[in-house]
Amino acid sequence: MAPSLPQFSAARMRSYIFRLPLFTRGIILVIVLLWIAGMQSVWDVQKWGSLIPEEIGLSSMYRTNTFPLVHAGFFHAFMNILALTPLLERFEAEHGTLTTLALFMGPLSTIPALLYTFIERGLFHMNTTILGASIWVFTLIAMEAVKTYKSNPYFMLGTTQIPTWITPFAMVLFVSVLVPNTSFLGHVCGLAFGYGWGLGYLKFLAPPEWALRWIEGKLNLLGRLPHYVSVDQKTYGRYGVLPTTNATMSGHEEGRQRISQRQSSAVLLRHNPLLLKLPPYLSFLCIVVGVAWLLILPLDDYSRKTYISENALLPGQVHTYFAGSDQNVFRGYKHEVDALEGKSNFEVNDKLEEFFKASGLKVARQKYEYTSAGETYSGENIYAILHAPRGDATEAIVLVGAWKNIEEELNRSGVALVLTLARYFKRWSLWSKDIIFLVTADSTAGPQAWVDAYHDTHQSPAIESLPLKSGALQGAVVIDYPFDHRFESIHVVYDGTNGQLPNLDLLNTVVSIASGQMGIGVSIQKMWKHSDSYQDRLQTMLRGMLKQGLGYASGPHSSFIPYHVDAITLQPFGEGWQDEMAMGRVIESTFRSLNNLLEHLHQSFFFYLLMQSSRFVSIGTYLPSAMLVAVNFTIMAIFLWIKSGSPKSPAKTASTKGEKRPLALVKQGDVKALVQEEIVTVRERELFLPLAVVAGVQFLGVLPLFIFNHTPQNMLQSVFIFTVILNCILPFLLSNSLIHYFAPTAQQYTLIKAFSLLLLGMFLSALATLNFSLAFLVGLFSAPLTYIQPLPKHPIIAGILAILLTLLAPTTIVLAGSWHWSLSIGKVLKEAAFGWDVWGMNTQVVVWCVWWPAWVVGMILLFGKPRVEERKGM
């Protein structure tokens, strides 16, 4: 029968740890002790022990031996110990403890270190510091690769033969690309020594065996030291090569041997028991490392301080003049806005049009109407354009003040500040870009209608075209200022729809101006008090990930970002001594910086995670965490595909002397050879039913996607409750129907799971580059699906797992989220439908067409009952 998923054995793991030889234990202990010592601040362990090329001399030659023992942090030390332990244990068991000690504390560390120092310092004229035991890891891997090549020269990838000795090179490239701050040159120097040792050129560096026996005998090391490996107790002989009595082989014998080796290589993955047990553990390791990767991002070593990439912005370099008499103008406008409270949208716009025209600006209006979830959202936007005295109307900046903010509060001070700044900006002749002052009826539909119409992507006649336009929009700033008292700090909102973000330079400009030039505090993600601790950084980052993952618009600025218009919303908060004039000066200085731009913002990051207003991580640092979670599904899919092609029952082992395994004739050119039949046997896969099941469930996700986006608001809650109930019984009904009408075999269930996980891994890998947060969250909730399999003989365990899996269903997560934020499920679904119809939000597509089908397939597998296949030819 095909190999089954292995179970973790704590007893075997404990036995392996207690059997580790002496030197391996010592190295692990030293690495751990040096990591603990590095936590104090009195003695800098890293500076003392790391390999710094320019500091290598006679007095500091010890660094060539200490740098593999020193590590940059816990994660660095843990991963190196994990990789080094099995390799070092095998080396010590093969060569003995004394030889291992002499080599690792001598030439095996010193020669790669001196080679690295020569290349780095002598050829490149650089001084890059390296530390960590990974150089030993790649040295040992290179030794093992040479051994593998001697016995198994190639492995097959499709029909291509790939030499096994190049595997370490691929691993070095993979680590250099995936893991930040790794030394490619250092790892290559380790490989060079490993290949030299494996090929026999450097084995003269090992101490002579007679000397080792003399030392062992004089000191009685074998009797005194536990777990000591003697020269005469080695496992594989001195250099890992057993003596042979085979003299010479004829040409045909050599040909048969080559064919046998090639055939064995071609099915190595299918018949190697070690490799068949590895994928489930490797998959679990990917999930653990992916989550751990995310959790270490707030640390100083993995995040960076923000900086301005576009030098033309020059934030805070100009003197602002918004003060004095302009405060009286603001108070007058605010009095007029207060008087308009409760009036209709058209009455408000009539008054605002008078104010804009009195400032000497061209004014236009735009009506719009949206229908979503059976409700109509209509209104009228009003905007005015200040044509740049020094421009040619090819570029513009937008200042937005919605009449009602995202919380449906009257934006009294925000609208008044827009009117005041319109009058103030008109007096200046320094503008090289047009400035558009936009007042929308609300913060959701109004901005979207205006931006769509500005770029001619609106739907007429529900949304009117704009009678006045300017040039390409370079940026937008939204004012959300609903109160009339003084404030303490500014809250910057920057999240766009579908996880899109503005260019980081825009955010950095506002932070630099507010905190540097104006002395106003800046916060993000509603972290009103940020202590710059690990907990606050992590909380800020996770809040940002949650907003990006949900994909909804967080303010009027979100409507601009899909059109590559960088936009943010500024929200004053708190009780302090800053007034509306300070807010106006921040906006003035920001517009002066944007006015300096010669081209669209492009030099800074568009993909990032902020953990403070002045600290971030870029996509190259955080992307591997989501990719590792997604890759775990792909690894298991490939493993299950290989497993499905295994023979129904393994070839019987020779139990009696003289009994032989069945052989098959293999022909290549003029050479023929007999090889074991199990090596060339591939079981035929029945693909139609697994493909039909996966494709059917995948397309089934279109139904809830359509229903929830087209159901009237008053029926949404009832429809959702019905969906939750149906969601509990649908997998059971589908599984029973599958058993009754098609009776799938164990192979077909394996293929169903393989295809489902393959699609899930493929979708999440692609999604991670567009909306990292959503891909990571869906991957994390779907992780248990990797290990679900039919349990017909254990109905109680299957029932318990079904309950646990139901708690991770998309519908359950939506209910839990609604309860957590104290929202009715009807309101949540209404906002989701509005996002689909108005903002173009695609979170629902991922939930119902990617996540939900994978969950349904997992439940079908859990309730499955594989049909016993008949065996032929007993």
Short mmCIF file of C-alpha atoms in Angstrom, two decimals, residues 32-241:
data_model
loop_
_atom_site.label_atom_id
_atom_site.label_comp_id
_atom_site.label_asym_id
_atom_site.label_seq_id
_atom_site.Cartn_x
_atom_site.Cartn_y
_atom_site.Cartn_z
CA VAL A 32 23.57 28.63 23.18
CA LEU A 33 25.84 30.03 25.90
CA LEU A 34 27.28 32.69 23.59
CA TRP A 35 23.75 33.68 22.52
CA ILE A 36 22.74 34.04 26.18
CA ALA A 37 25.93 36.02 26.88
CA GLY A 38 25.08 38.33 23.97
CA MET A 39 21.85 39.43 25.70
CA GLN A 40 23.77 41.57 28.20
CA SER A 41 25.16 45.01 27.28
CA VAL A 42 28.48 45.00 29.22
CA TRP A 43 30.40 42.79 26.76
CA ASP A 44 29.60 42.89 23.03
CA VAL A 45 29.90 39.21 22.10
CA GLN A 46 29.19 39.78 18.40
CA LYS A 47 31.88 42.44 18.10
CA TRP A 48 34.35 40.21 19.97
CA GLY A 49 33.83 37.00 18.01
CA SER A 50 32.63 37.92 14.51
CA LEU A 51 34.87 37.79 11.43
CA ILE A 52 35.75 41.37 10.44
CA PRO A 53 38.20 41.28 7.48
CA GLU A 54 40.00 44.54 8.29
CA GLU A 55 40.63 43.45 11.90
CA ILE A 56 42.27 40.11 11.08
CA GLY A 57 45.86 40.06 12.33
CA LEU A 58 48.12 38.01 14.54
CA SER A 59 46.47 39.28 17.71
CA SER A 60 42.92 38.76 16.41
CA MET A 61 43.41 35.49 14.51
CA TYR A 62 41.08 33.85 17.05
CA ARG A 63 38.18 35.37 15.08
CA THR A 64 38.71 32.77 12.33
CA ASN A 65 37.66 30.11 14.87
CA THR A 66 35.04 31.98 16.93
CA PHE A 67 32.85 33.50 14.21
CA PRO A 68 30.83 30.29 13.55
CA LEU A 69 29.91 30.16 17.25
CA VAL A 70 28.53 33.72 17.51
CA HIS A 71 25.05 34.59 16.21
CA ALA A 72 23.02 37.73 15.60
CA GLY A 73 19.96 36.65 17.61
CA PHE A 74 17.75 33.79 18.76
CA PHE A 75 16.23 33.06 15.35
CA HIS A 76 19.67 33.03 13.72
CA ALA A 77 21.12 30.68 16.34
CA PHE A 78 18.06 28.40 16.42
CA MET A 79 17.93 27.87 12.65
CA ASN A 80 21.68 27.22 12.43
CA ILE A 81 21.55 24.69 15.30
CA LEU A 82 18.61 22.98 13.61
CA ALA A 83 20.52 22.67 10.33
CA LEU A 84 23.94 21.88 11.80
CA THR A 85 23.04 19.17 14.33
CA PRO A 86 22.25 16.21 11.98
CA LEU A 87 25.17 17.03 9.67
CA LEU A 88 27.71 17.44 12.46
CA GLU A 89 26.44 14.31 14.25
CA ARG A 90 26.94 12.28 11.07
CA PHE A 91 30.43 13.72 10.50
CA GLU A 92 31.52 12.98 14.08
CA ALA A 93 30.12 9.44 13.95
CA GLU A 94 32.06 8.88 10.72
CA HIS A 95 35.41 10.43 11.66
CA GLY A 96 35.55 10.28 15.46
CA THR A 97 35.39 12.95 18.14
CA LEU A 98 39.10 13.85 18.16
CA THR A 99 39.29 14.27 14.38
CA THR A 100 36.13 16.39 14.40
CA LEU A 101 37.51 18.56 17.19
CA ALA A 102 40.81 19.07 15.39
CA LEU A 103 39.15 19.93 12.08
CA PHE A 104 36.34 22.20 13.31
CA MET A 105 38.56 24.10 15.73
CA GLY A 106 41.29 24.29 13.10
CA PRO A 107 41.40 24.20 9.29
CA LEU A 108 37.67 23.67 8.70
CA SER A 109 37.01 27.10 10.24
CA THR A 110 40.31 28.89 9.56
CA ILE A 111 40.74 28.13 5.85
CA PRO A 112 37.23 29.32 4.77
CA ALA A 113 37.68 32.38 7.03
CA LEU A 114 41.05 33.31 5.50
CA LEU A 115 39.71 32.69 2.00
CA TYR A 116 36.76 34.99 2.72
CA THR A 117 39.06 37.64 4.20
CA PHE A 118 41.35 37.54 1.16
CA ILE A 119 38.49 37.91 -1.33
CA GLU A 120 36.50 40.46 0.67
CA ARG A 121 39.46 42.62 1.70
CA GLY A 122 42.04 42.01 -1.02
CA LEU A 123 39.87 41.75 -4.14
CA PHE A 124 36.63 43.59 -3.34
CA HIS A 125 38.16 46.15 -0.92
CA MET A 126 35.17 45.75 1.36
CA ASN A 127 34.74 44.98 5.04
CA THR A 128 31.52 43.00 5.46
CA THR A 129 31.29 41.29 8.85
CA ILE A 130 30.10 37.67 8.96
CA LEU A 131 29.12 35.39 11.83
CA GLY A 132 27.14 32.21 12.37
CA ALA A 133 27.47 28.46 11.93
CA SER A 134 25.87 28.45 8.47
CA ILE A 135 29.37 28.29 6.92
CA TRP A 136 29.83 24.91 8.66
CA VAL A 137 26.40 23.81 7.46
CA PHE A 138 27.26 24.46 3.79
CA THR A 139 30.72 22.90 4.20
CA LEU A 140 29.15 19.68 5.48
CA ILE A 141 26.41 19.78 2.82
CA ALA A 142 29.10 20.03 0.13
CA MET A 143 30.87 16.98 1.58
CA GLU A 144 27.61 15.01 1.57
CA ALA A 145 26.86 16.14 -2.00
CA VAL A 146 30.16 14.69 -3.26
CA LYS A 147 29.40 11.37 -1.54
CA THR A 148 25.91 11.33 -3.02
CA TYR A 149 27.31 12.04 -6.48
CA LYS A 150 29.62 9.03 -6.29
CA SER A 151 26.73 6.66 -5.60
CA ASN A 152 23.90 8.51 -7.36
CA PRO A 153 25.24 10.95 -9.99
CA TYR A 154 21.91 12.39 -11.15
CA PHE A 155 18.37 13.06 -10.11
CA MET A 156 15.60 13.51 -12.64
CA LEU A 157 13.51 16.65 -13.01
CA GLY A 158 11.00 15.69 -15.66
CA THR A 159 13.22 14.29 -18.40
CA THR A 160 16.29 16.34 -17.46
CA GLN A 161 19.24 14.80 -15.63
CA ILE A 162 20.62 17.17 -12.99
CA PRO A 163 23.92 16.35 -11.26
CA THR A 164 23.46 15.83 -7.55
CA TRP A 165 26.68 17.70 -6.69
CA ILE A 166 25.15 21.08 -7.65
CA THR A 167 22.46 20.86 -4.95
CA PRO A 168 24.51 22.91 -2.42
CA PHE A 169 24.87 25.72 -4.97
CA ALA A 170 21.10 25.85 -5.41
CA MET A 171 20.67 25.96 -1.63
CA VAL A 172 23.15 28.84 -1.29
CA LEU A 173 21.31 30.84 -3.97
CA PHE A 174 17.95 30.05 -2.35
CA VAL A 175 19.13 31.19 1.10
CA SER A 176 20.75 34.34 -0.30
CA VAL A 177 17.53 35.39 -2.03
CA LEU A 178 15.07 34.34 0.66
CA VAL A 179 16.90 35.20 3.89
CA PRO A 180 17.97 38.84 4.33
CA ASN A 181 21.45 39.84 5.52
CA THR A 182 23.11 36.54 4.56
CA SER A 183 26.65 36.41 3.16
CA PHE A 184 26.70 34.75 -0.25
CA LEU A 185 30.50 34.93 -0.39
CA GLY A 186 30.87 33.39 3.08
CA HIS A 187 28.66 30.45 2.15
CA VAL A 188 30.57 29.93 -1.12
CA CYS A 189 33.86 29.82 0.82
CA GLY A 190 32.34 27.10 3.01
CA LEU A 191 31.26 25.18 -0.09
CA ALA A 192 34.77 25.43 -1.55
CA PHE A 193 36.30 23.73 1.49
CA GLY A 194 33.55 21.11 1.55
CA TYR A 195 34.08 20.19 -2.11
CA GLY A 196 37.84 20.08 -1.59
CA TRP A 197 37.42 17.69 1.33
CA GLY A 198 34.83 15.55 -0.43
CA LEU A 199 37.05 15.14 -3.51
CA GLY A 200 40.00 14.13 -1.33
CA TYR A 201 42.27 17.13 -1.93
CA LEU A 202 42.12 18.39 1.67
CA LYS A 203 42.00 15.15 3.61
CA PHE A 204 45.70 15.46 4.42
CA LEU A 205 44.61 18.09 6.99
CA ALA A 206 43.12 15.36 9.19
CA PRO A 207 45.42 14.28 12.02
CA PRO A 208 47.09 10.86 11.55
CA GLU A 209 45.20 7.93 12.94
CA TRP A 210 48.15 6.51 14.89
CA ALA A 211 48.44 9.80 16.80
CA LEU A 212 44.75 9.75 17.65
CA ARG A 213 45.00 6.17 18.97
CA TRP A 214 48.01 7.13 21.08
CA ILE A 215 46.15 10.10 22.62
CA GLU A 216 43.06 8.00 23.26
CA GLY A 217 45.07 5.28 24.93
CA LYS A 218 47.14 7.59 27.12
CA LEU A 219 44.17 9.65 28.32
CA ASN A 220 41.63 6.78 28.34
CA LEU A 221 39.14 9.10 26.62
CA LEU A 222 36.75 6.30 25.72
CA GLY A 223 36.37 5.31 29.36
CA ARG A 224 36.28 8.79 30.85
CA LEU A 225 34.09 10.75 28.41
CA PRO A 226 30.46 9.78 27.80
CA HIS A 227 29.23 9.86 24.18
CA TYR A 228 32.85 9.89 22.95
CA VAL A 229 33.37 8.40 19.46
CA SER A 230 36.64 6.50 19.26
CA VAL A 231 38.83 6.11 16.20
CA ASP A 232 38.09 2.37 16.24
CA GLN A 233 34.31 2.82 16.73
CA LYS A 234 33.55 4.95 13.72
CA THR A 235 30.46 4.12 11.73
CA TYR A 236 31.51 4.29 8.12
CA GLY A 237 35.32 3.91 7.99
CA ARG A 238 37.79 6.79 7.95
CA TYR A 239 36.56 8.73 4.95
CA GLY A 240 33.10 7.25 4.51
CA VAL A 241 34.17 4.76 1.78
#
